[in-house]
Short mmCIF file of C-alpha atoms in Angstrom, two decimals:
data_model
loop_
_atom_site.label_atom_id
_atom_site.label_comp_id
_atom_site.label_asym_id
_atom_site.label_seq_id
_atom_site.Cartn_x
_atom_site.Cartn_y
_atom_site.Cartn_z
CA UNK A 127 -26.85 31.82 54.72
CA UNK A 128 -29.38 31.00 51.95
CA UNK A 129 -32.88 30.69 52.72
CA UNK A 130 -33.84 26.78 52.90
CA UNK A 131 -35.68 25.31 49.84
CA UNK A 132 -38.67 23.96 49.75
CA UNK A 133 -39.00 20.13 50.65
CA UNK A 134 -40.87 19.06 47.55
CA UNK A 135 -38.92 20.93 45.08
CA UNK A 136 -37.10 18.99 43.35
CA UNK A 137 -33.02 18.89 43.82
CA UNK A 138 -32.60 20.18 39.00
CA UNK A 139 -35.31 23.21 40.21
CA UNK A 140 -34.02 23.86 43.32
CA UNK A 141 -30.35 24.58 41.81
CA UNK A 142 -32.25 26.39 39.63
CA UNK A 143 -33.40 29.03 41.86
CA UNK A 144 -29.37 28.67 43.66
CA UNK A 145 -28.42 30.78 40.72
CA UNK A 146 -31.32 33.01 39.74
CA UNK A 147 -30.67 34.70 43.41
CA UNK A 148 -28.03 37.48 41.90
CA UNK A 149 -26.18 39.80 44.14
CA UNK A 150 -27.55 44.07 44.70
CA UNK A 151 -23.91 44.20 42.69
CA UNK A 152 -24.81 41.60 39.54
CA UNK A 153 -28.09 43.41 39.46
CA UNK A 154 -26.47 46.73 39.18
CA UNK A 155 -24.59 45.53 36.12
CA UNK A 156 -26.65 43.77 34.74
CA UNK A 157 -28.67 46.97 34.38
CA UNK A 158 -25.53 48.38 33.23
CA UNK A 159 -24.51 47.01 30.54
CA UNK A 160 -28.68 46.45 29.08
CA UNK A 161 -28.34 50.49 29.57
CA UNK A 162 -25.53 51.43 27.50
CA UNK A 163 -26.26 49.15 24.12
CA UNK A 164 -29.26 50.98 24.91
CA UNK A 165 -27.03 54.01 23.93
CA UNK A 166 -25.47 52.77 21.22
CA UNK A 167 -28.69 51.39 19.64
CA UNK A 168 -29.53 54.77 19.12
CA UNK A 169 -26.61 56.37 18.27
CA UNK A 170 -26.59 53.50 15.66
CA UNK A 171 -29.64 54.72 15.14
CA UNK A 172 -30.09 59.26 15.04
CA UNK A 173 -25.16 58.80 14.22
CA UNK A 174 -25.80 60.15 9.95
CA UNK A 175 -23.78 57.22 8.77
CA UNK A 176 -20.01 58.33 7.08
CA UNK A 177 -20.25 59.27 3.03
CA UNK A 178 -16.57 60.25 1.88
CA UNK A 179 -16.02 61.66 -0.65
CA UNK A 180 -12.99 62.58 -3.23
CA UNK A 181 -8.91 62.27 -1.62
CA UNK A 182 -7.75 62.95 1.61
CA UNK A 183 -5.68 66.21 1.81
CA UNK A 184 -1.59 64.83 0.88
CA UNK A 185 0.53 65.81 -1.63
CA UNK A 186 0.96 62.64 -2.86
CA UNK A 187 -2.30 61.96 -3.51
CA UNK A 188 -2.57 65.16 -5.74
CA UNK A 189 0.42 64.41 -7.19
CA UNK A 190 -1.50 61.38 -7.94
CA UNK A 191 -4.42 63.22 -9.68
CA UNK A 192 -2.07 65.41 -11.48
CA UNK A 193 -0.68 62.57 -13.79
CA UNK A 194 -4.18 61.07 -14.23
CA UNK A 195 -5.69 64.63 -15.06
CA UNK A 196 -6.57 64.38 -18.63
CA UNK A 197 -5.97 60.54 -18.91
CA UNK A 198 -8.82 59.29 -17.87
CA UNK A 199 -10.23 55.91 -19.92
CA UNK A 200 -11.75 52.41 -18.60
CA UNK A 201 -12.82 50.03 -20.19
CA UNK A 202 -16.14 49.03 -18.07
CA UNK A 203 -18.10 47.09 -20.92
CA UNK A 204 -21.99 48.23 -20.31
CA UNK A 205 -21.45 50.03 -16.39
CA UNK A 206 -20.78 53.05 -15.82
CA UNK A 207 -18.35 54.33 -13.05
CA UNK A 208 -16.75 56.96 -11.27
CA UNK A 209 -13.98 57.83 -9.05
CA UNK A 210 -12.57 61.28 -7.63
CA UNK A 211 -8.83 60.13 -8.46
CA UNK A 212 -10.14 60.19 -12.77
CA UNK A 213 -12.12 63.05 -11.89
CA UNK A 214 -15.27 61.45 -12.08
CA UNK A 215 -16.83 59.06 -14.66
CA UNK A 216 -14.17 57.51 -17.12
CA UNK A 217 -14.68 57.65 -20.79
CA UNK A 218 -15.44 53.79 -21.28
CA UNK A 219 -13.00 52.63 -23.50
CA UNK A 220 -9.82 50.91 -22.58
CA UNK A 221 -6.84 52.50 -21.36
CA UNK A 222 -3.98 52.95 -24.07
CA UNK A 223 -0.06 52.87 -23.40
CA UNK A 224 0.43 56.34 -21.77
CA UNK A 225 -2.42 55.72 -19.68
CA UNK A 226 -0.90 52.50 -18.44
CA UNK A 227 2.21 53.99 -17.33
CA UNK A 228 1.50 57.33 -15.84
CA UNK A 229 -1.29 54.57 -13.32
CA UNK A 230 1.66 53.00 -12.85
CA UNK A 231 3.92 56.35 -11.17
CA UNK A 232 0.68 57.20 -9.58
CA UNK A 233 0.79 54.09 -8.06
CA UNK A 234 3.15 54.78 -6.43
CA UNK A 235 2.16 57.84 -5.10
CA UNK A 236 -0.45 56.76 -3.73
CA UNK A 237 0.93 54.14 -1.66
CA UNK A 238 2.75 56.90 -0.18
CA UNK A 239 -0.56 58.96 0.42
CA UNK A 240 -2.40 55.65 1.73
CA UNK A 241 1.31 54.60 4.47
CA UNK A 242 0.35 58.18 6.09
CA UNK A 243 -3.88 57.83 5.66
CA UNK A 244 -4.34 55.63 9.00
CA UNK A 245 -8.19 55.06 8.10
CA UNK A 246 -7.87 56.54 5.95
CA UNK A 247 -9.83 54.55 3.44
CA UNK A 248 -10.54 57.19 0.38
CA UNK A 249 -6.81 56.67 -0.84
CA UNK A 250 -7.44 52.81 -1.56
CA UNK A 251 -10.39 53.39 -3.44
CA UNK A 252 -7.93 55.21 -5.63
CA UNK A 253 -5.69 52.07 -6.04
CA UNK A 254 -8.04 49.99 -6.16
CA UNK A 255 -9.51 52.06 -9.67
CA UNK A 256 -5.78 52.30 -10.48
CA UNK A 257 -6.35 48.39 -10.83
CA UNK A 258 -9.78 47.98 -12.27
CA UNK A 259 -8.01 50.83 -15.11
CA UNK A 260 -5.25 47.73 -15.69
CA UNK A 261 -7.89 44.86 -15.79
CA UNK A 262 -7.22 43.77 -12.73
CA UNK A 263 -11.02 43.23 -11.06
CA UNK A 264 -9.66 41.05 -7.96
CA UNK A 265 -7.47 43.40 -6.49
CA UNK A 266 -9.53 46.47 -7.48
CA UNK A 267 -12.72 44.57 -5.73
CA UNK A 268 -10.83 43.57 -2.25
CA UNK A 269 -8.80 47.92 -2.51
CA UNK A 270 -12.85 48.89 -2.73
CA UNK A 271 -13.71 45.80 0.38
CA UNK A 272 -10.93 46.87 2.64
CA UNK A 273 -12.10 51.00 2.10
CA UNK A 274 -16.02 49.84 2.71
CA UNK A 275 -14.69 48.11 6.20
CA UNK A 276 -13.33 51.52 7.36
CA UNK A 277 -16.84 53.35 5.26
CA UNK A 278 -19.54 51.25 4.94
CA UNK A 279 -21.09 54.00 2.90
CA UNK A 280 -18.55 54.71 0.89
CA UNK A 281 -20.76 55.79 -2.22
CA UNK A 282 -17.39 55.36 -4.39
CA UNK A 283 -16.16 52.29 -3.83
CA UNK A 284 -19.66 50.58 -3.62
CA UNK A 285 -19.66 51.44 -6.74
CA UNK A 286 -16.13 50.35 -7.98
CA UNK A 287 -16.67 46.95 -6.37
CA UNK A 288 -19.67 46.23 -7.34
CA UNK A 289 -18.53 47.35 -11.07
CA UNK A 290 -15.17 45.54 -10.08
CA UNK A 291 -17.08 42.15 -10.00
CA UNK A 292 -19.26 42.78 -12.34
CA UNK A 293 -16.18 42.58 -15.27
CA UNK A 294 -14.52 39.66 -13.60
CA UNK A 295 -17.22 38.15 -13.89
CA UNK A 296 -18.17 39.07 -17.85
CA UNK A 297 -14.04 37.04 -17.89
CA UNK A 298 -15.19 34.04 -15.38
CA UNK A 299 -16.12 30.21 -17.49
CA UNK A 300 -18.14 28.61 -15.59
CA UNK A 301 -21.62 30.01 -15.09
CA UNK A 302 -22.17 29.68 -11.30
CA UNK A 303 -19.60 31.00 -10.58
CA UNK A 304 -19.33 34.02 -12.93
CA UNK A 305 -24.00 34.23 -11.27
CA UNK A 306 -21.93 34.58 -8.07
CA UNK A 307 -19.67 37.45 -8.83
CA UNK A 308 -22.50 39.15 -10.66
CA UNK A 309 -25.11 38.61 -7.49
CA UNK A 310 -22.55 39.65 -5.36
CA UNK A 311 -21.91 43.00 -7.24
CA UNK A 312 -25.62 43.60 -7.74
CA UNK A 313 -25.07 43.67 -3.77
CA UNK A 314 -23.06 45.83 -3.56
CA UNK A 315 -24.72 47.80 -6.09
CA UNK A 316 -27.90 48.57 -3.46
CA UNK A 317 -25.38 49.64 -0.45
CA UNK A 318 -25.09 52.65 -2.40
CA UNK A 319 -27.08 55.27 -0.81
CA UNK A 320 -29.34 57.64 -2.85
CA UNK A 321 -27.88 60.30 -1.12
CA UNK A 322 -24.89 60.24 -2.84
CA UNK A 323 -23.62 61.62 -6.46
CA UNK A 324 -22.83 57.53 -7.02
CA UNK A 325 -26.41 56.32 -6.50
CA UNK A 326 -27.57 57.01 -10.36
CA UNK A 327 -25.16 55.35 -11.13
CA UNK A 328 -25.60 52.41 -9.53
CA UNK A 329 -28.59 51.69 -10.24
CA UNK A 330 -28.49 51.36 -13.29
CA UNK A 331 -25.34 48.97 -13.22
CA UNK A 332 -28.08 46.80 -10.64
CA UNK A 333 -30.73 47.31 -13.51
CA UNK A 334 -28.28 45.60 -16.04
CA UNK A 335 -26.63 43.13 -14.12
CA UNK A 336 -30.15 41.92 -12.43
CA UNK A 337 -30.80 41.56 -16.45
CA UNK A 338 -28.09 39.48 -17.35
CA UNK A 339 -29.11 36.85 -14.35
CA UNK A 340 -32.59 36.53 -15.93
CA UNK A 341 -34.05 38.87 -12.76
CA UNK A 342 -36.53 41.06 -15.31
CA UNK A 343 -39.10 41.55 -13.28
CA UNK A 344 -36.70 42.88 -10.50
CA UNK A 345 -35.14 44.19 -13.05
CA UNK A 346 -37.16 46.37 -14.75
CA UNK A 347 -38.43 48.07 -11.36
CA UNK A 348 -35.25 49.16 -10.69
CA UNK A 349 -35.20 50.78 -14.46
CA UNK A 350 -39.10 52.50 -12.81
CA UNK A 351 -37.22 54.27 -10.23
CA UNK A 352 -33.82 54.80 -12.38
CA UNK A 353 -36.39 56.82 -14.02
CA UNK A 354 -37.32 58.69 -11.21
CA UNK A 355 -34.37 60.26 -11.08
CA UNK A 356 -33.09 60.66 -14.86
CA UNK A 357 -35.33 60.65 -17.49
CA UNK A 358 -33.38 63.40 -19.69
CA UNK A 359 -29.53 61.74 -19.90
CA UNK A 360 -28.74 59.48 -23.27
CA UNK A 361 -28.80 56.31 -20.27
CA UNK A 362 -31.67 56.78 -19.62
CA UNK A 363 -32.78 55.41 -23.22
CA UNK A 364 -31.87 52.04 -21.68
CA UNK A 365 -33.32 51.92 -18.95
CA UNK A 366 -36.43 52.74 -20.91
CA UNK A 367 -35.98 49.72 -23.27
CA UNK A 368 -35.60 47.54 -19.97
CA UNK A 369 -39.18 49.33 -18.39
CA UNK A 370 -41.37 48.69 -20.65
#
């Protein structure tokens, strides 16, 4: 039998009191849920983020890499970009017809590798690299973002997504849509961890795209940060000009 409420208590208050009287089982379950959430929070703070690198140990992925060996060029304007499939940072020039034919053959092999890869995002990033080489920037960005959904700190995929979005912005005639794409690109570059090898490239690109959207003070700040990690390469001269 429930305890009687004081006679002066309004009915609506009495109803609230009744709902607040939890059973022992409800209390135990509530505490267990709180402990579980606390455990998840601690795990998220202590677990090292996943930083995929390279390509999976797969015969078709290896065959695709062999097809693209030495065929490393992509028109990225002034942006820097790298891809495991291409052996690192490609030359900044349009691909020739021979490279595009090899890219088509490599795509077939990578599609086969992707179907066997399960949750491994690396074949997706390799396919995105081929999209970018072929100037299909929207498809490249979609593939890179799918890879990032599987591994949010995937440096190659974040860098590639930013480059693809910025290049899509370059050929988008509507000014506000172009600006929105560049702002998305900046966000992708900002997601690249400072511990991965793609970080200097992402930092360099972040500066250039910030300049393109007239955020010159931020561009100068990040240019100085770039020079803190690289003040001797040919790329540093561009950053020096933006700091001054």
